């Protein structure tokens, strides 16, 4: 059914926006809605993608938020099936008390299962668990022509691989089934270790991968010279049943009520924050943390994206494969530090070599770097151009879920299977992202 | 543990309310028109923590089927603490003006079926000497308006009926709750443009659960609709008839 007159929809970064006709479902048994006017359509989860990969400006969006029912939770086997609009937050509230946990969690719990599949999302345990799609066993794909396909790796390997990481372009996933993993409780044993430079950080990341299920590093990207790449490595394992710590009060209750006229994130506030954050920690700390705090530190403040003001912000996330990854990371951080375009959130993680199931999945073995920047227009675009050149030269790629600006040739070089993928895209599905990166193909 | 019967269980507001009850471990009996969708909601509520979920399909305009449905619901849970009646259709006012059949059908779905159900539910709750009968009426029932007076008059009937029923049942210890939502973003109102006056079904559901707990009589949800509708009722008819609403 159509939901109201056309309206402006924007994504998490507030840099991409535009008018859409919006459609929805009232149940998963319903047919694919009739999209009037013959325009293209794109499934829309919870809009937690940063750029334009969840938008279809001038066309239609098909909201999945009302497909939010659980279908079956088998607490003996640790399998869960649910509709595609169920958010990971809801899954956590149901499975954790029963001693189970999702195999992969991204940095926010407010993403839908459909969105997690379509971007084949990754988490802090990529070096062990691979991507979200590695743990999806089956899903239903509903295509705009009305066909319903039950997809699994065994029965429909091609459609399975095209739809996982498929950016919503193969049709809409109505429900999915996934495997869970056992946990003793909601607690994690977390160690934070300060590293004085990039070498130390990378060395410790690689070493920690052996004994720790979760590893991630925050980088102070204003630090230059000898201190380039200094940061704090966090590594963690699920704690045993006896562990406990104060339970966080379900978010801080803080919300950013509206976007301030200018970004509150700028080089002055950043310099203060980064120095304080780096020095606040002792060289090494060990704590027990609730999973909410460890996995979703930003979810405590609702609408934190508004802090970046009305012009919004970009996230630049790349992955660099192979042995040159460390050097490329150094060049990338060097370019950022030299530009003085500090990034508040600069995250570095070593991906493992578990193969991603999707034709267009982003993760591959190597180093991934994710950087947030307030949208400052031309100077930022120039910096992105320099970063793109380093990524292209080292055979890396950018993450569509975070992107609103990558050049088409960088996308196509980074995702060599895009030609194969084209065979599975539905002619009636499209996105602003897809038109942009395929325009000059 | 509460035992609840929900009629019109596929309504977005009813489903959100049922989730709240399921999280508290309630035993639920769901009644809705579409069997497949009621079954899907039953599985969901089981996963969310309901201690027991029964369900059946029923068209509320089939008055003769009400008695047996109520028997099954009461047997399944061994009594009822809460009955929520939530079904409804937003009548197409313009189409009703051109069709007696459609108008009668709308009045039946939105008013007569509710009266038929309450007539049979009231003595059962009175006999128990406890429990809650909660019915979703609407702010639209507070005053007939040109844009939706078939729907509005049906809801007015429901509100007036419940007011009398409350007088009758309160000595027996039964709560009768009239729920008057304002604009709520549900499939019923899918076609409307949404603005700041609109509430989510989750917010309305939280209001319903809290009103049951506090044993309220009439709730406007969200609460700001109470003064708004008071003003709307105060406008003299001589002026009201010239206002386009
Ligand atoms: C604070 C924050 C932290 C994040 N951290 C991480 C992280 O650590 N790792 C990571 O990988 N990502 C991360 N992300 C990105 C986020 O996980 C992805 O963008 C995710 O896909 C968003 O899910 P969504 O439900 O909001 O989907 P949307 O953003 O609405 O849509 C994403 C894509 O999925 C498609 N889609 C949605 N539903 C369906 C469906 N039912 N069927 C078919 N296609 C569908 C859409 O068409 C679109 O292409 C983060 C985002 C934020 C805001
Ligand atoms: N949405 C609003 O703005 C608003 C405002 C004030 C009051 N209300 C009232 O709130 C209640 C809930 O509505 P909602 O907003 O949650 O809308 P909804 O999701 O559309 O729910 C309406 C429900 O009524 C059911 N129904 C309709 N005719 C029926 C019949 N003959 N037999 C059995 N079930 C029938 C529908 O079943 P199917 O799905 O099978 O059609 C549907 O589940 C209704 O009483 C409505 O009048 C709504």
XYZ file of N, CA, C and O in Angstrom, chain A residues 271-416:
584
model
N 40.096 18.417 18.479
C 41.435 18.402 19.054
C 41.329 18.140 20.558
O 42.045 17.323 21.125
N 40.383 18.830 21.185
C 40.158 18.643 22.617
C 39.750 17.207 22.921
O 40.294 16.550 23.793
N 38.765 16.738 22.163
C 38.244 15.401 22.436
C 39.336 14.346 22.251
O 39.530 13.485 23.108
N 40.018 14.409 21.121
C 40.987 13.362 20.821
C 42.102 13.292 21.863
O 42.446 12.208 22.330
N 42.629 14.461 22.236
C 43.708 14.459 23.215
C 43.194 13.895 24.537
O 43.829 13.051 25.170
N 41.994 14.334 24.928
C 41.449 13.880 26.208
C 41.188 12.377 26.167
O 41.513 11.637 27.095
N 40.616 11.918 25.052
C 40.256 10.510 24.964
C 41.513 9.629 25.006
O 41.541 8.591 25.665
N 42.551 10.084 24.324
C 43.772 9.291 24.276
C 44.430 9.220 25.653
O 44.846 8.158 26.108
N 44.489 10.372 26.323
C 45.217 10.398 27.587
C 44.385 9.985 28.784
O 44.919 9.696 29.839
N 43.055 9.930 28.599
C 42.184 9.574 29.712
C 42.482 8.147 30.178
O 42.415 7.813 31.347
N 42.773 7.320 29.196
C 42.970 5.914 29.522
C 44.348 5.694 30.111
O 45.315 6.316 29.680
N 44.403 4.788 31.057
C 45.720 4.356 31.465
C 46.277 3.473 30.360
O 45.563 3.105 29.431
N 47.530 3.086 30.456
C 48.140 2.307 29.385
C 47.327 1.062 29.074
O 47.182 0.658 27.937
N 46.774 0.478 30.115
C 46.037 -0.760 29.914
C 44.937 -0.839 30.970
O 45.207 -0.641 32.151
N 43.703 -1.045 30.562
C 42.642 -1.229 31.550
C 41.869 -2.489 31.207
O 41.802 -2.902 30.049
N 41.295 -3.072 32.238
C 40.490 -4.258 31.998
C 39.170 -4.101 32.754
O 39.173 -3.791 33.942
N 38.061 -4.236 32.054
C 36.763 -4.047 32.700
C 35.778 -5.093 32.200
O 35.990 -5.723 31.165
N 34.712 -5.241 32.972
C 33.597 -6.057 32.511
C 32.525 -5.085 32.028
O 32.190 -4.142 32.728
N 32.062 -5.295 30.807
C 31.074 -4.371 30.248
C 29.843 -5.112 29.765
O 29.926 -6.241 29.286
N 28.699 -4.437 29.869
C 27.472 -4.968 29.287
C 27.612 -4.887 27.759
O 28.255 -3.971 27.250
N 27.003 -5.830 27.053
C 27.196 -5.827 25.592
C 26.699 -4.535 24.948
O 27.238 -4.090 23.940
N 25.665 -3.921 25.530
C 25.150 -2.676 24.962
C 26.249 -1.625 24.891
O 26.391 -0.912 23.905
N 27.005 -1.525 25.966
C 28.016 -0.488 26.033
C 29.192 -0.821 25.119
O 29.765 0.053 24.474
N 29.521 -2.102 25.053
C 30.676 -2.484 24.244
C 30.383 -2.388 22.749
O 31.180 -1.856 21.982
N 29.220 -2.872 22.340
C 28.938 -2.920 20.892
C 28.343 -1.628 20.348
O 28.538 -1.292 19.186
N 27.557 -0.941 21.186
C 26.776 0.187 20.657
C 27.013 1.460 21.461
O 26.067 2.046 21.984
N 28.270 1.908 21.588
C 28.527 3.082 22.436
C 27.749 4.322 21.972
O 27.419 5.169 22.781
N 27.433 4.388 20.668
C 26.763 5.599 20.169
C 25.245 5.536 20.276
O 24.567 6.556 20.191
N 24.708 4.326 20.460
C 23.242 4.197 20.492
C 22.635 4.872 21.714
O 21.430 5.101 21.770
N 23.477 5.175 22.733
C 22.961 5.802 23.947
C 22.410 7.192 23.710
O 21.564 7.671 24.451
N 22.890 7.866 22.661
C 22.410 9.224 22.381
C 21.610 9.181 21.092
O 22.168 9.005 20.012
N 20.309 9.312 21.210
C 19.486 9.228 20.005
C 19.776 10.411 19.083
O 20.013 11.520 19.552
N 19.734 10.185 17.798
C 19.929 11.233 16.789
C 21.274 11.933 16.923
O 21.365 13.143 16.699
N 22.330 11.204 17.329
C 23.622 11.886 17.456
C 24.100 12.433 16.124
O 24.912 13.354 16.062
N 23.564 11.890 15.033
C 23.970 12.384 13.706
C 23.634 13.868 13.537
O 24.245 14.565 12.750
N 22.649 14.370 14.305
C 22.267 15.785 14.178
C 23.352 16.739 14.679
O 23.328 17.926 14.352
N 24.297 16.213 15.490
C 25.372 17.068 15.994
C 26.175 17.685 14.853
O 26.842 18.694 15.033
N 26.115 17.047 13.693
C 26.897 17.540 12.566
C 26.220 18.689 11.828
O 26.738 19.178 10.823
N 25.059 19.118 12.330
C 24.406 20.285 11.728
C 23.666 19.957 10.448
O 23.658 18.800 9.997
N 23.067 20.966 9.844
C 22.194 20.731 8.684
C 22.931 20.233 7.446
O 22.317 19.637 6.553
N 24.241 20.473 7.364
C 24.958 19.999 6.163
C 25.333 18.529 6.272
O 25.835 17.941 5.323
N 25.144 17.952 7.447
C 25.369 16.519 7.592
C 26.835 16.130 7.619
O 27.717 16.969 7.801
N 27.103 14.845 7.444
C 28.477 14.353 7.499
C 28.650 13.136 6.607
O 27.680 12.494 6.206
N 29.905 12.895 6.286
C 30.253 11.744 5.463
C 31.002 10.728 6.304
O 31.754 11.099 7.202
N 30.830 9.468 5.987
C 31.772 8.489 6.519
C 32.518 7.905 5.325
O 31.923 7.632 4.274
N 33.829 7.767 5.532
C 34.671 7.189 4.486
C 35.172 5.861 5.027
O 35.958 5.838 5.966
N 34.665 4.749 4.505
C 35.167 3.461 4.979
C 35.727 2.663 3.809
O 35.032 2.391 2.822
N 36.999 2.287 3.961
C 37.641 1.502 2.911
C 38.210 0.228 3.512
O 38.348 0.113 4.725
N 38.520 -0.720 2.655
C 39.299 -1.879 3.094
C 40.456 -2.032 2.112
O 40.281 -1.887 0.897
N 41.644 -2.276 2.674
C 42.830 -2.464 1.849
C 43.315 -3.894 2.062
O 43.584 -4.288 3.191
N 43.383 -4.673 0.981
C 43.770 -6.071 1.143
C 45.292 -6.255 1.143
O 46.035 -5.343 0.749
N 45.700 -7.424 1.572
C 47.068 -7.892 1.329
C 48.141 -7.265 2.193
O 47.884 -6.552 3.156
N 49.377 -7.515 1.779
C 50.517 -7.163 2.620
C 50.812 -5.668 2.618
O 51.442 -5.144 3.528
N 50.306 -4.956 1.604
C 50.551 -3.511 1.566
C 49.566 -2.713 2.411
O 49.603 -1.471 2.409
N 48.683 -3.417 3.126
C 47.592 -2.735 3.811
C 48.098 -1.759 4.874
O 47.591 -0.645 5.000
N 49.127 -2.177 5.620
C 49.650 -1.324 6.688
C 50.186 -0.010 6.133
O 49.894 1.063 6.657
N 50.939 -0.131 5.024
C 51.510 1.075 4.418
C 50.414 1.985 3.878
O 50.463 3.211 4.025
N 49.387 1.366 3.271
C 48.281 2.166 2.741
C 47.563 2.880 3.886
O 47.201 4.054 3.768
N 47.369 2.170 5.006
C 46.701 2.804 6.163
C 47.516 3.995 6.635
O 46.964 5.050 6.969
N 48.849 3.845 6.606
C 49.718 4.955 7.018
C 49.541 6.154 6.068
O 49.399 7.289 6.521
N 49.497 5.868 4.775
C 49.315 6.974 3.819
C 47.963 7.642 4.011
O 47.842 8.863 3.938
N 46.921 6.827 4.242
C 45.576 7.391 4.411
C 45.537 8.290 5.644
O 45.076 9.432 5.587
N 46.059 7.781 6.756
C 46.045 8.581 7.998
C 46.925 9.818 7.845
O 46.588 10.887 8.353
N 48.037 9.643 7.115
C 48.923 10.784 6.865
C 48.187 11.871 6.091
O 48.259 13.056 6.431
N 47.438 11.465 5.070
C 46.710 12.434 4.246
C 45.651 13.152 5.075
O 45.441 14.357 4.949
N 44.977 12.405 5.945
C 43.932 13.006 6.782
C 44.560 14.004 7.754
O 44.085 15.142 7.902
N 45.658 13.581 8.415
C 46.295 14.457 9.391
C 46.824 15.724 8.708
O 46.671 16.831 9.228
N 47.392 15.554 7.518
C 47.949 16.709 6.809
C 46.839 17.686 6.422
O 47.029 18.906 6.460
N 45.679 17.166 6.075
C 44.581 18.042 5.667
C 43.965 18.748 6.872
O 43.220 19.708 6.717
N 44.257 18.235 8.070
C 43.683 18.844 9.269
C 42.176 18.665 9.357
O 41.515 19.270 10.175
N 41.631 17.826 8.476
C 40.184 17.561 8.502
C 39.927 16.457 9.511
O 39.577 15.348 9.142
N 40.102 16.770 10.783
C 40.034 15.706 11.783
C 38.748 14.915 11.705
O 37.717 15.414 11.288
N 38.859 13.666 12.097
C 37.700 12.802 12.126
C 37.463 12.395 13.573
O 38.373 11.991 14.277
N 36.243 12.537 14.013
C 35.883 12.259 15.395
C 35.899 10.768 15.629
O 36.438 10.250 16.587
N 35.292 10.058 14.675
C 35.230 8.615 14.771
C 36.207 8.068 13.760
O 35.966 8.169 12.560
N 37.317 7.551 14.218
C 38.240 6.925 13.281
C 38.483 5.525 13.813
O 39.028 5.350 14.887
N 38.010 4.564 13.061
C 38.020 3.185 13.540
C 38.878 2.341 12.605
O 38.758 2.440 11.380
N 39.735 1.538 13.198
C 40.568 0.648 12.394
C 40.328 -0.779 12.866
O 40.232 -1.041 14.064
N 40.218 -1.674 11.895
C 40.012 -3.078 12.266
C 40.681 -3.968 11.232
O 40.679 -3.656 10.042
N 41.273 -5.058 11.693
C 41.825 -6.035 10.748
C 40.761 -7.075 10.448
O 40.299 -7.778 11.348
N 40.338 -7.141 9.177
C 39.396 -8.181 8.771
C 40.144 -9.507 8.657
O 41.328 -9.543 8.315
N 39.396 -10.594 8.891
C 39.996 -11.915 8.746
C 39.807 -12.448 7.344
O 39.300 -11.757 6.460
N 40.194 -13.720 7.123
C 40.112 -14.201 5.743
C 38.916 -15.100 5.459
O 38.863 -15.759 4.434
N 37.921 -15.088 6.351
C 36.708 -15.839 6.037
C 35.992 -15.173 4.858
O 35.717 -13.977 4.886
N 35.714 -15.964 3.821
C 35.149 -15.385 2.592
C 33.748 -14.850 2.846
O 32.950 -15.468 3.538
N 33.449 -13.690 2.275
C 32.101 -13.127 2.375
C 31.205 -13.810 1.360
O 31.631 -14.081 0.236
N 29.964 -14.089 1.726
C 29.100 -14.863 0.827
C 28.536 -14.093 -0.371
O 28.101 -14.703 -1.341
N 28.528 -12.769 -0.308
C 27.835 -12.018 -1.358
C 28.725 -11.617 -2.522
O 29.927 -11.405 -2.350
N 28.127 -11.497 -3.706
C 28.888 -11.053 -4.880
C 29.457 -9.657 -4.660
O 30.521 -9.321 -5.175
N 28.696 -8.816 -3.929
C 29.140 -7.436 -3.709
C 29.455 -7.160 -2.246
O 29.466 -6.010 -1.834
N 29.704 -8.203 -1.447
C 30.032 -7.962 -0.037
C 31.270 -7.093 0.056
O 32.211 -7.246 -0.727
N 31.277 -6.199 1.041
C 32.408 -5.291 1.212
C 33.630 -5.954 1.875
O 34.758 -5.812 1.392
N 33.455 -6.690 2.989
C 34.646 -7.162 3.700
C 35.508 -8.135 2.899
O 35.016 -8.986 2.161
N 36.800 -7.964 3.017
C 37.764 -8.912 2.481
C 38.970 -8.850 3.405
O 39.131 -7.872 4.150
N 39.791 -9.871 3.372
C 40.931 -9.932 4.271
C 41.803 -8.679 4.106
O 42.150 -8.305 2.985
N 42.125 -8.020 5.218
C 42.926 -6.801 5.137
C 42.597 -5.847 6.270
O 42.072 -6.266 7.297
N 42.901 -4.574 6.036
C 42.651 -3.573 7.075
C 41.526 -2.658 6.629
O 41.534 -2.164 5.500
N 40.560 -2.439 7.521
C 39.508 -1.478 7.198
C 39.647 -0.260 8.092
O 40.004 -0.369 9.266
N 39.388 0.881 7.484
C 39.499 2.153 8.177
C 38.189 2.899 7.929
O 37.744 2.993 6.793
N 37.558 3.393 9.009
C 36.307 4.149 8.856
C 36.471 5.503 9.519
O 36.857 5.587 10.678
N 36.196 6.561 8.760
C 36.424 7.923 9.252
C 35.187 8.773 9.011
O 34.657 8.788 7.902
N 34.749 9.502 10.058
C 33.608 10.422 9.926
C 34.104 11.845 9.723
O 34.994 12.286 10.450
N 33.509 12.572 8.794
C 33.896 13.973 8.570
C 32.661 14.855 8.452
O 31.762 14.530 7.664
N 32.634 16.004 9.154
C 31.559 16.959 8.889
C 31.623 17.385 7.423
O 32.721 17.492 6.859
N 30.475 17.586 6.821
C 30.433 17.923 5.404
C 30.860 19.378 5.194
O 30.068 20.289 5.359
N 32.119 19.560 4.811
C 32.613 20.924 4.626
C 32.794 21.272 3.150
O 33.533 22.190 2.800
N 32.166 20.478 2.301
C 32.163 20.844 0.883
C 33.482 20.586 0.184
O 34.109 19.542 0.360
N 33.962 21.583 -0.590
C 35.084 21.389 -1.514
C 36.381 20.874 -0.863
O 36.990 19.946 -1.399
N 36.833 21.441 0.275
C 38.092 20.935 0.835
C 37.996 19.443 1.190
O 38.963 18.684 1.016
N 36.811 19.046 1.644
C 36.636 17.635 2.000
C 36.644 16.776 0.732
O 37.243 15.696 0.701
N 35.998 17.282 -0.310
C 35.971 16.538 -1.570
C 37.396 16.333 -2.085
O 37.738 15.264 -2.608
N 38.230 17.358 -1.895
C 39.613 17.242 -2.352
C 40.352 16.171 -1.550
O 41.095 15.360 -2.112
N 40.131 16.155 -0.242
C 40.760 15.121 0.585
C 40.288 13.731 0.148
O 41.086 12.803 0.002
N 38.969 13.605 -0.080
C 38.441 12.307 -0.513
C 39.113 11.862 -1.810
O 39.391 10.683 -2.003
N 39.371 12.806 -2.687
C 40.042 12.475 -3.946
C 41.414 11.864 -3.670
O 41.797 10.865 -4.297
N 42.142 12.450 -2.718
C 43.479 11.908 -2.389
C 43.367 10.530 -1.749
O 44.151 9.627 -2.044
N 42.362 10.366 -0.867
C 42.178 9.051 -0.232
C 41.797 8.005 -1.285
O 42.310 6.882 -1.279
N 40.898 8.384 -2.200
C 40.484 7.459 -3.277
C 41.699 6.949 -4.047
O 41.790 5.770 -4.392
N 42.636 7.867 -4.329
C 43.801 7.485 -5.129
C 44.612 6.422 -4.379
O 45.073 5.442 -4.984
N 44.750 6.589 -3.072
C 45.515 5.598 -2.284
C 44.783 4.255 -2.278
O 45.377 3.191 -2.469
N 43.456 4.321 -2.088
C 42.664 3.080 -2.053
C 42.760 2.362 -3.401
O 42.986 1.144 -3.463
N 42.608 3.121 -4.482
C 42.630 2.507 -5.811
C 43.990 1.872 -6.083
O 44.085 0.740 -6.560
N 45.037 2.604 -5.721
C 46.389 2.129 -5.983
C 46.711 0.844 -5.217
O 47.426 -0.019 -5.703
N 46.123 0.709 -4.023
C 46.429 -0.493 -3.237
C 45.379 -1.577 -3.423
O 45.330 -2.539 -2.658
N 44.531 -1.430 -4.438
C 43.583 -2.511 -4.760
C 42.454 -2.642 -3.758
O 41.850 -3.713 -3.621
N 42.148 -1.550 -3.051
C 41.092 -1.611 -2.036
C 39.742 -1.198 -2.582
O 39.570 -1.008 -3.789
N 38.788 -1.077 -1.674
C 37.460 -0.624 -2.089
C 36.762 0.108 -0.964
O 37.150 0.002 0.200
N 35.689 0.831 -1.331
C 34.903 1.581 -0.359
C 33.590 0.846 -0.086
O 33.123 0.058 -0.909
N 33.000 1.174 1.072
C 31.803 0.484 1.539
C 30.549 1.254 1.089
O 30.320 2.373 1.553
N 29.716 0.665 0.207
C 28.523 1.376 -0.256
C 27.608 1.843 0.883
O 26.978 2.891 0.778
N 27.534 1.072 1.972
C 26.629 1.437 3.074
C 26.987 2.790 3.669
O 26.162 3.434 4.298
N 28.254 3.217 3.485
C 28.707 4.445 4.109
C 28.873 5.557 3.084
O 29.354 6.625 3.410
N 28.530 5.292 1.860
C 28.987 6.180 0.796
C 27.896 7.039 0.173
O 26.777 6.591 -0.035
N 28.272 8.292 -0.148
C 27.373 9.171 -0.906
C 28.120 9.819 -2.059
O 27.608 10.732 -2.689
N 29.367 9.387 -2.333
C 30.145 10.139 -3.331
C 31.201 9.337 -4.091
O 31.897 9.906 -4.924
N 31.379 8.050 -3.884
C 32.522 7.391 -4.549
C 32.349 7.435 -6.080
O 31.248 7.285 -6.598
N 33.450 7.635 -6.796
C 33.363 7.628 -8.259
C 33.018 6.228 -8.774
O 33.410 5.225 -8.180
N 32.280 6.186 -9.890
C 31.860 4.917 -10.454
C 33.021 3.985 -10.779
O 32.950 2.782 -10.534
N 34.111 4.539 -11.298
C 35.213 3.632 -11.685
C 35.881 3.012 -10.453
O 36.333 1.873 -10.497
N 35.881 3.745 -9.335
C 36.447 3.161 -8.114
C 35.567 2.010 -7.622
O 36.059 0.958 -7.211
N 34.246 2.207 -7.714
C 33.333 1.133 -7.328
C 33.570 -0.096 -8.192
O 33.742 -1.208 -7.698
N 33.609 0.114 -9.500
C 33.683 -1.037 -10.406
C 35.028 -1.753 -10.314
O 35.094 -2.975 -10.415
N 36.078 -0.980 -10.054
C 37.380 -1.636 -9.893
C 37.422 -2.412 -8.580
O 37.998 -3.500 -8.493
N 36.780 -1.864 -7.554
C 36.812 -2.507 -6.234
C 35.919 -3.736 -6.151
O 36.150 -4.624 -5.331
N 34.887 -3.768 -6.978
C 33.928 -4.877 -6.938
C 33.913 -5.570 -8.294
O 32.988 -5.375 -9.100
N 34.908 -6.395 -8.560
C 35.044 -6.981 -9.907
C 33.870 -7.884 -10.294
O 33.685 -8.161 -11.475
